[in-house]
Amino acid sequence: MTTLQSTLTSILSACAALYGSAAEAASCKLTDLGWMKGVWRTDSATENGEERWTIAPNGRLMGSAWFLRTDGPGGVVEAITIQQDGEAVAMRLRHFNSTLALAREEKNAPMIFIAVQCNASSVVFDGRGAQKGEHMTYRREGNHLTFIGDFIHHGERVRDEVKFKKYGE
C-alpha cells in the first residue's frame, strides 16, 4: 500500500468513526429509537423548553418542542417527524415563532436529516440539502436526554446543546 492509499484509508476510517458508515446507516431502524419516547423538560433563568416524542402508527416517531423566553415574548416551536424513508430513517422538522404566525422554513421544504449512526441509547442525524454539513445527536442516559446540534448559520459553525430531564410518567 502506498503512503497516499494509507493516508486515505486512515481519513476514511476516521470519518466513518465520527459520522457512521453506510452499513451503520442502513442498520438504523425506527424500532432502534423507541428510547426517545417521553416528555423531556429543560429550564434555565432565561428560557424554558420541552420536547415530546410519541410512537405513532407504523412505528413513526412524532415530536414537538417549544423553547420560550422567561422574560417576555419570544421563542421557537418545532414540529418533527422521524420515519422510515426507503432504506433510511429520516427526520423532518419545521420551526415557527412562538405564536405560530411565522414559519422559518419554506412551505414545501422542511429541514431533513438522515440517521447515520444508532445504538441502544443514541442516534446521530446528518443534514441533507440546505442542512448538508450539519449534525444532530440525541443521547439518553437514564432520565436525561441530551441534544447536540452542530449547525451552520451564515457560514459560521454553531453548536447548540440542551440537557433535558424526563418529565411526568
PDB file of C-alpha atoms in Angstrom:
ATOM      1  CA  MET A   1       0.000   0.000   0.000  1.00  0.00           C
ATOM      2  CA  THR A   2       1.331   3.429  -0.919  1.00  0.00           C
ATOM      3  CA  THR A   3       1.598   6.280   1.554  1.00  0.00           C
ATOM      4  CA  LEU A   4      -1.286   8.048  -0.217  1.00  0.00           C
ATOM      5  CA  GLN A   5      -3.502   4.945  -0.007  1.00  0.00           C
ATOM      6  CA  SER A   6      -2.624   4.522   3.658  1.00  0.00           C
ATOM      7  CA  THR A   7      -3.444   8.176   4.375  1.00  0.00           C
ATOM      8  CA  LEU A   8      -6.782   7.964   2.520  1.00  0.00           C
ATOM      9  CA  THR A   9      -7.681   4.765   4.374  1.00  0.00           C
ATOM     10  CA  SER A  10      -6.948   6.467   7.704  1.00  0.00           C
ATOM     11  CA  ILE A  11      -9.053   9.501   6.779  1.00  0.00           C
ATOM     12  CA  LEU A  12     -11.985   7.337   5.647  1.00  0.00           C
ATOM     13  CA  SER A  13     -11.791   5.265   8.832  1.00  0.00           C
ATOM     14  CA  ALA A  14     -11.812   8.418  10.964  1.00  0.00           C
ATOM     15  CA  CYS A  15     -14.827   9.813   9.073  1.00  0.00           C
ATOM     16  CA  ALA A  16     -16.717   6.530   9.479  1.00  0.00           C
ATOM     17  CA  ALA A  17     -15.977   6.533  13.208  1.00  0.00           C
ATOM     18  CA  LEU A  18     -17.210  10.125  13.592  1.00  0.00           C
ATOM     19  CA  TYR A  19     -20.279  10.053  11.375  1.00  0.00           C
ATOM     20  CA  GLY A  20     -21.123   6.397  10.881  1.00  0.00           C
ATOM     21  CA  SER A  21     -20.514   4.184   7.904  1.00  0.00           C
ATOM     22  CA  ALA A  22     -23.035   3.263   5.227  1.00  0.00           C
ATOM     23  CA  ALA A  23     -23.514  -0.096   6.965  1.00  0.00           C
ATOM     24  CA  GLU A  24     -24.362   1.651  10.241  1.00  0.00           C
ATOM     25  CA  ALA A  25     -26.787   3.983   8.450  1.00  0.00           C
ATOM     26  CA  ALA A  26     -28.576   1.009   6.914  1.00  0.00           C
ATOM     27  CA  SER A  27     -28.854  -0.594  10.373  1.00  0.00           C
ATOM     28  CA  CYS A  28     -30.761   2.369  11.871  1.00  0.00           C
ATOM     29  CA  LYS A  29     -34.402   1.349  12.151  1.00  0.00           C
ATOM     30  CA  LEU A  30     -37.336   3.132  13.732  1.00  0.00           C
ATOM     31  CA  THR A  31     -37.521   0.383  16.337  1.00  0.00           C
ATOM     32  CA  ASP A  32     -33.997   1.386  17.436  1.00  0.00           C
ATOM     33  CA  LEU A  33     -35.290   4.806  18.519  1.00  0.00           C
ATOM     34  CA  GLY A  34     -38.067   3.890  20.972  1.00  0.00           C
ATOM     35  CA  TRP A  35     -35.859   5.109  23.832  1.00  0.00           C
ATOM     36  CA  MET A  36     -36.640   8.706  22.736  1.00  0.00           C
ATOM     37  CA  LYS A  37     -40.310   8.359  23.740  1.00  0.00           C
ATOM     38  CA  GLY A  38     -41.408  10.651  26.545  1.00  0.00           C
ATOM     39  CA  VAL A  39     -41.707  14.216  27.722  1.00  0.00           C
ATOM     40  CA  TRP A  40     -38.397  15.974  28.306  1.00  0.00           C
ATOM     41  CA  ARG A  41     -38.026  19.364  30.062  1.00  0.00           C
ATOM     42  CA  THR A  42     -35.266  21.920  30.409  1.00  0.00           C
ATOM     43  CA  ASP A  43     -35.375  25.125  32.432  1.00  0.00           C
ATOM     44  CA  SER A  44     -32.926  27.980  32.854  1.00  0.00           C
ATOM     45  CA  ALA A  45     -33.063  31.558  34.107  1.00  0.00           C
ATOM     46  CA  THR A  46     -33.749  32.856  30.577  1.00  0.00           C
ATOM     47  CA  GLU A  47     -35.576  30.047  28.785  1.00  0.00           C
ATOM     48  CA  ASN A  48     -37.820  27.056  29.447  1.00  0.00           C
ATOM     49  CA  GLY A  49     -38.279  24.251  26.974  1.00  0.00           C
ATOM     50  CA  GLU A  50     -39.951  20.946  26.374  1.00  0.00           C
ATOM     51  CA  GLU A  51     -39.557  18.211  23.780  1.00  0.00           C
ATOM     52  CA  ARG A  52     -42.139  15.412  23.429  1.00  0.00           C
ATOM     53  CA  TRP A  53     -41.786  12.189  21.475  1.00  0.00           C
ATOM     54  CA  THR A  54     -44.501   9.610  20.934  1.00  0.00           C
ATOM     55  CA  ILE A  55     -44.641   6.474  18.828  1.00  0.00           C
ATOM     56  CA  ALA A  56     -47.362   6.801  16.190  1.00  0.00           C
ATOM     57  CA  PRO A  57     -48.853   4.215  13.799  1.00  0.00           C
ATOM     58  CA  ASN A  58     -46.323   2.284  11.705  1.00  0.00           C
ATOM     59  CA  GLY A  59     -43.605   2.985  14.285  1.00  0.00           C
ATOM     60  CA  ARG A  60     -43.147   6.623  13.273  1.00  0.00           C
ATOM     61  CA  LEU A  61     -41.933   8.976  15.973  1.00  0.00           C
ATOM     62  CA  MET A  62     -43.864  12.221  16.207  1.00  0.00           C
ATOM     63  CA  GLY A  63     -42.237  15.061  18.071  1.00  0.00           C
ATOM     64  CA  SER A  64     -42.965  18.576  19.148  1.00  0.00           C
ATOM     65  CA  ALA A  65     -40.860  21.071  21.006  1.00  0.00           C
ATOM     66  CA  TRP A  66     -41.048  24.592  22.358  1.00  0.00           C
ATOM     67  CA  PHE A  67     -38.467  26.927  23.836  1.00  0.00           C
ATOM     68  CA  LEU A  68     -39.835  30.148  25.318  1.00  0.00           C
ATOM     69  CA  ARG A  69     -38.119  33.136  26.886  1.00  0.00           C
ATOM     70  CA  THR A  70     -38.844  33.581  30.601  1.00  0.00           C
ATOM     71  CA  ASP A  71     -38.573  37.386  30.428  1.00  0.00           C
ATOM     72  CA  GLY A  72     -41.285  38.042  27.853  1.00  0.00           C
ATOM     73  CA  PRO A  73     -42.363  37.159  24.345  1.00  0.00           C
ATOM     74  CA  GLY A  74     -40.144  35.259  22.006  1.00  0.00           C
ATOM     75  CA  GLY A  75     -39.187  31.704  21.408  1.00  0.00           C
ATOM     76  CA  VAL A  76     -39.497  28.883  18.939  1.00  0.00           C
ATOM     77  CA  VAL A  77     -41.896  25.997  18.334  1.00  0.00           C
ATOM     78  CA  GLU A  78     -40.947  22.858  16.374  1.00  0.00           C
ATOM     79  CA  ALA A  79     -42.920  20.113  14.638  1.00  0.00           C
ATOM     80  CA  ILE A  80     -40.863  16.962  14.000  1.00  0.00           C
ATOM     81  CA  THR A  81     -41.349  13.522  12.500  1.00  0.00           C
ATOM     82  CA  ILE A  82     -38.956  10.577  12.277  1.00  0.00           C
ATOM     83  CA  GLN A  83     -39.985   7.841   9.871  1.00  0.00           C
ATOM     84  CA  GLN A  84     -38.690   5.195   7.520  1.00  0.00           C
ATOM     85  CA  ASP A  85     -37.865   6.692   4.117  1.00  0.00           C
ATOM     86  CA  GLY A  86     -36.834   3.815   1.863  1.00  0.00           C
ATOM     87  CA  GLU A  87     -33.757   2.277   3.462  1.00  0.00           C
ATOM     88  CA  ALA A  88     -33.095   5.358   5.601  1.00  0.00           C
ATOM     89  CA  VAL A  89     -34.619   6.753   8.776  1.00  0.00           C
ATOM     90  CA  ALA A  90     -35.409  10.408   8.079  1.00  0.00           C
ATOM     91  CA  MET A  91     -36.132  13.270  10.450  1.00  0.00           C
ATOM     92  CA  ARG A  92     -38.096  16.171   9.040  1.00  0.00           C
ATOM     93  CA  LEU A  93     -38.700  19.312  11.049  1.00  0.00           C
ATOM     94  CA  ARG A  94     -40.087  22.806  10.806  1.00  0.00           C
ATOM     95  CA  HIS A  95     -39.640  25.814  13.059  1.00  0.00           C
ATOM     96  CA  PHE A  96     -42.175  28.521  13.879  1.00  0.00           C
ATOM     97  CA  ASN A  97     -42.079  31.610  16.055  1.00  0.00           C
ATOM     98  CA  SER A  98     -43.765  31.331  19.455  1.00  0.00           C
ATOM     99  CA  THR A  99     -47.161  32.486  18.105  1.00  0.00           C
ATOM    100  CA  LEU A 100     -47.038  30.134  15.069  1.00  0.00           C
ATOM    101  CA  ALA A 101     -47.506  33.225  12.880  1.00  0.00           C
ATOM    102  CA  LEU A 102     -44.162  32.880  11.105  1.00  0.00           C
ATOM    103  CA  ALA A 103     -42.532  29.714   9.728  1.00  0.00           C
ATOM    104  CA  ARG A 104     -38.757  29.662   9.283  1.00  0.00           C
ATOM    105  CA  GLU A 105     -38.663  27.040   6.538  1.00  0.00           C
ATOM    106  CA  GLU A 106     -40.370  27.288   3.166  1.00  0.00           C
ATOM    107  CA  LYS A 107     -43.859  25.791   2.903  1.00  0.00           C
ATOM    108  CA  ASN A 108     -42.704  22.713   0.971  1.00  0.00           C
ATOM    109  CA  ALA A 109     -39.140  22.462   2.282  1.00  0.00           C
ATOM    110  CA  PRO A 110     -38.755  21.052   5.801  1.00  0.00           C
ATOM    111  CA  MET A 111     -35.294  20.547   7.203  1.00  0.00           C
ATOM    112  CA  ILE A 112     -34.224  16.933   6.510  1.00  0.00           C
ATOM    113  CA  PHE A 113     -31.731  14.841   8.466  1.00  0.00           C
ATOM    114  CA  ILE A 114     -30.893  11.136   7.985  1.00  0.00           C
ATOM    115  CA  ALA A 115     -29.972   8.768  10.826  1.00  0.00           C
ATOM    116  CA  VAL A 116     -26.400   7.661  10.158  1.00  0.00           C
ATOM    117  CA  GLN A 117     -25.486   6.049  13.458  1.00  0.00           C
ATOM    118  CA  CYS A 118     -27.726   4.357  16.044  1.00  0.00           C
ATOM    119  CA  ASN A 119     -27.298   2.325  19.175  1.00  0.00           C
ATOM    120  CA  ALA A 120     -29.433   1.435  22.201  1.00  0.00           C
ATOM    121  CA  SER A 121     -29.364   4.987  23.611  1.00  0.00           C
ATOM    122  CA  SER A 122     -28.146   7.432  20.953  1.00  0.00           C
ATOM    123  CA  VAL A 123     -28.663   8.487  17.363  1.00  0.00           C
ATOM    124  CA  VAL A 124     -26.779  10.824  15.031  1.00  0.00           C
ATOM    125  CA  PHE A 125     -28.590  12.540  12.162  1.00  0.00           C
ATOM    126  CA  ASP A 126     -26.761  14.169   9.222  1.00  0.00           C
ATOM    127  CA  GLY A 127     -28.323  17.050   7.315  1.00  0.00           C
ATOM    128  CA  ARG A 128     -29.382  16.828   3.687  1.00  0.00           C
ATOM    129  CA  GLY A 129     -29.973  19.574   1.135  1.00  0.00           C
ATOM    130  CA  ALA A 130     -29.655  23.012   2.729  1.00  0.00           C
ATOM    131  CA  GLN A 131     -28.573  21.327   6.002  1.00  0.00           C
ATOM    132  CA  LYS A 132     -25.641  19.435   4.444  1.00  0.00           C
ATOM    133  CA  GLY A 133     -22.709  19.525   6.856  1.00  0.00           C
ATOM    134  CA  GLU A 134     -24.968  19.865   9.899  1.00  0.00           C
ATOM    135  CA  HIS A 135     -25.456  17.124  12.505  1.00  0.00           C
ATOM    136  CA  MET A 136     -27.896  16.451  15.335  1.00  0.00           C
ATOM    137  CA  THR A 137     -27.249  13.968  18.128  1.00  0.00           C
ATOM    138  CA  TYR A 138     -29.685  12.665  20.732  1.00  0.00           C
ATOM    139  CA  ARG A 139     -28.289  10.663  23.639  1.00  0.00           C
ATOM    140  CA  ARG A 140     -30.216   9.217  26.580  1.00  0.00           C
ATOM    141  CA  GLU A 141     -28.692   8.365  29.946  1.00  0.00           C
ATOM    142  CA  GLY A 142     -31.408   7.174  32.349  1.00  0.00           C
ATOM    143  CA  ASN A 143     -33.851  10.037  32.906  1.00  0.00           C
ATOM    144  CA  HIS A 144     -31.697  12.521  30.997  1.00  0.00           C
ATOM    145  CA  LEU A 145     -31.773  13.310  27.278  1.00  0.00           C
ATOM    146  CA  THR A 146     -29.033  15.390  25.681  1.00  0.00           C
ATOM    147  CA  PHE A 147     -29.459  17.101  22.317  1.00  0.00           C
ATOM    148  CA  ILE A 148     -26.384  18.377  20.488  1.00  0.00           C
ATOM    149  CA  GLY A 149     -26.846  20.305  17.264  1.00  0.00           C
ATOM    150  CA  ASP A 150     -23.860  21.214  15.125  1.00  0.00           C
ATOM    151  CA  PHE A 151     -25.259  23.770  12.686  1.00  0.00           C
ATOM    152  CA  ILE A 152     -24.012  26.249  10.101  1.00  0.00           C
ATOM    153  CA  HIS A 153     -25.512  29.749  10.328  1.00  0.00           C
ATOM    154  CA  HIS A 154     -24.367  32.383   7.844  1.00  0.00           C
ATOM    155  CA  GLY A 155     -21.230  30.341   7.108  1.00  0.00           C
ATOM    156  CA  GLU A 156     -20.285  30.017  10.791  1.00  0.00           C
ATOM    157  CA  ARG A 157     -20.371  26.779  12.775  1.00  0.00           C
ATOM    158  CA  VAL A 158     -22.693  26.957  15.780  1.00  0.00           C
ATOM    159  CA  ARG A 159     -23.121  24.318  18.489  1.00  0.00           C
ATOM    160  CA  ASP A 160     -26.341  24.083  20.468  1.00  0.00           C
ATOM    161  CA  GLU A 161     -26.500  21.729  23.435  1.00  0.00           C
ATOM    162  CA  VAL A 162     -29.616  21.156  25.514  1.00  0.00           C
ATOM    163  CA  LYS A 163     -29.876  18.870  28.522  1.00  0.00           C
ATOM    164  CA  PHE A 164     -33.388  17.629  29.253  1.00  0.00           C
ATOM    165  CA  LYS A 165     -34.789  15.716  32.199  1.00  0.00           C
ATOM    166  CA  LYS A 166     -37.674  13.265  31.874  1.00  0.00           C
ATOM    167  CA  TYR A 167     -40.919  14.865  32.979  1.00  0.00           C
ATOM    168  CA  GLY A 168     -44.007  13.063  34.253  1.00  0.00           C
ATOM    169  CA  GLU A 169     -44.836   9.400  33.569  1.00  0.00           C
TER     170      GLU A 169
END
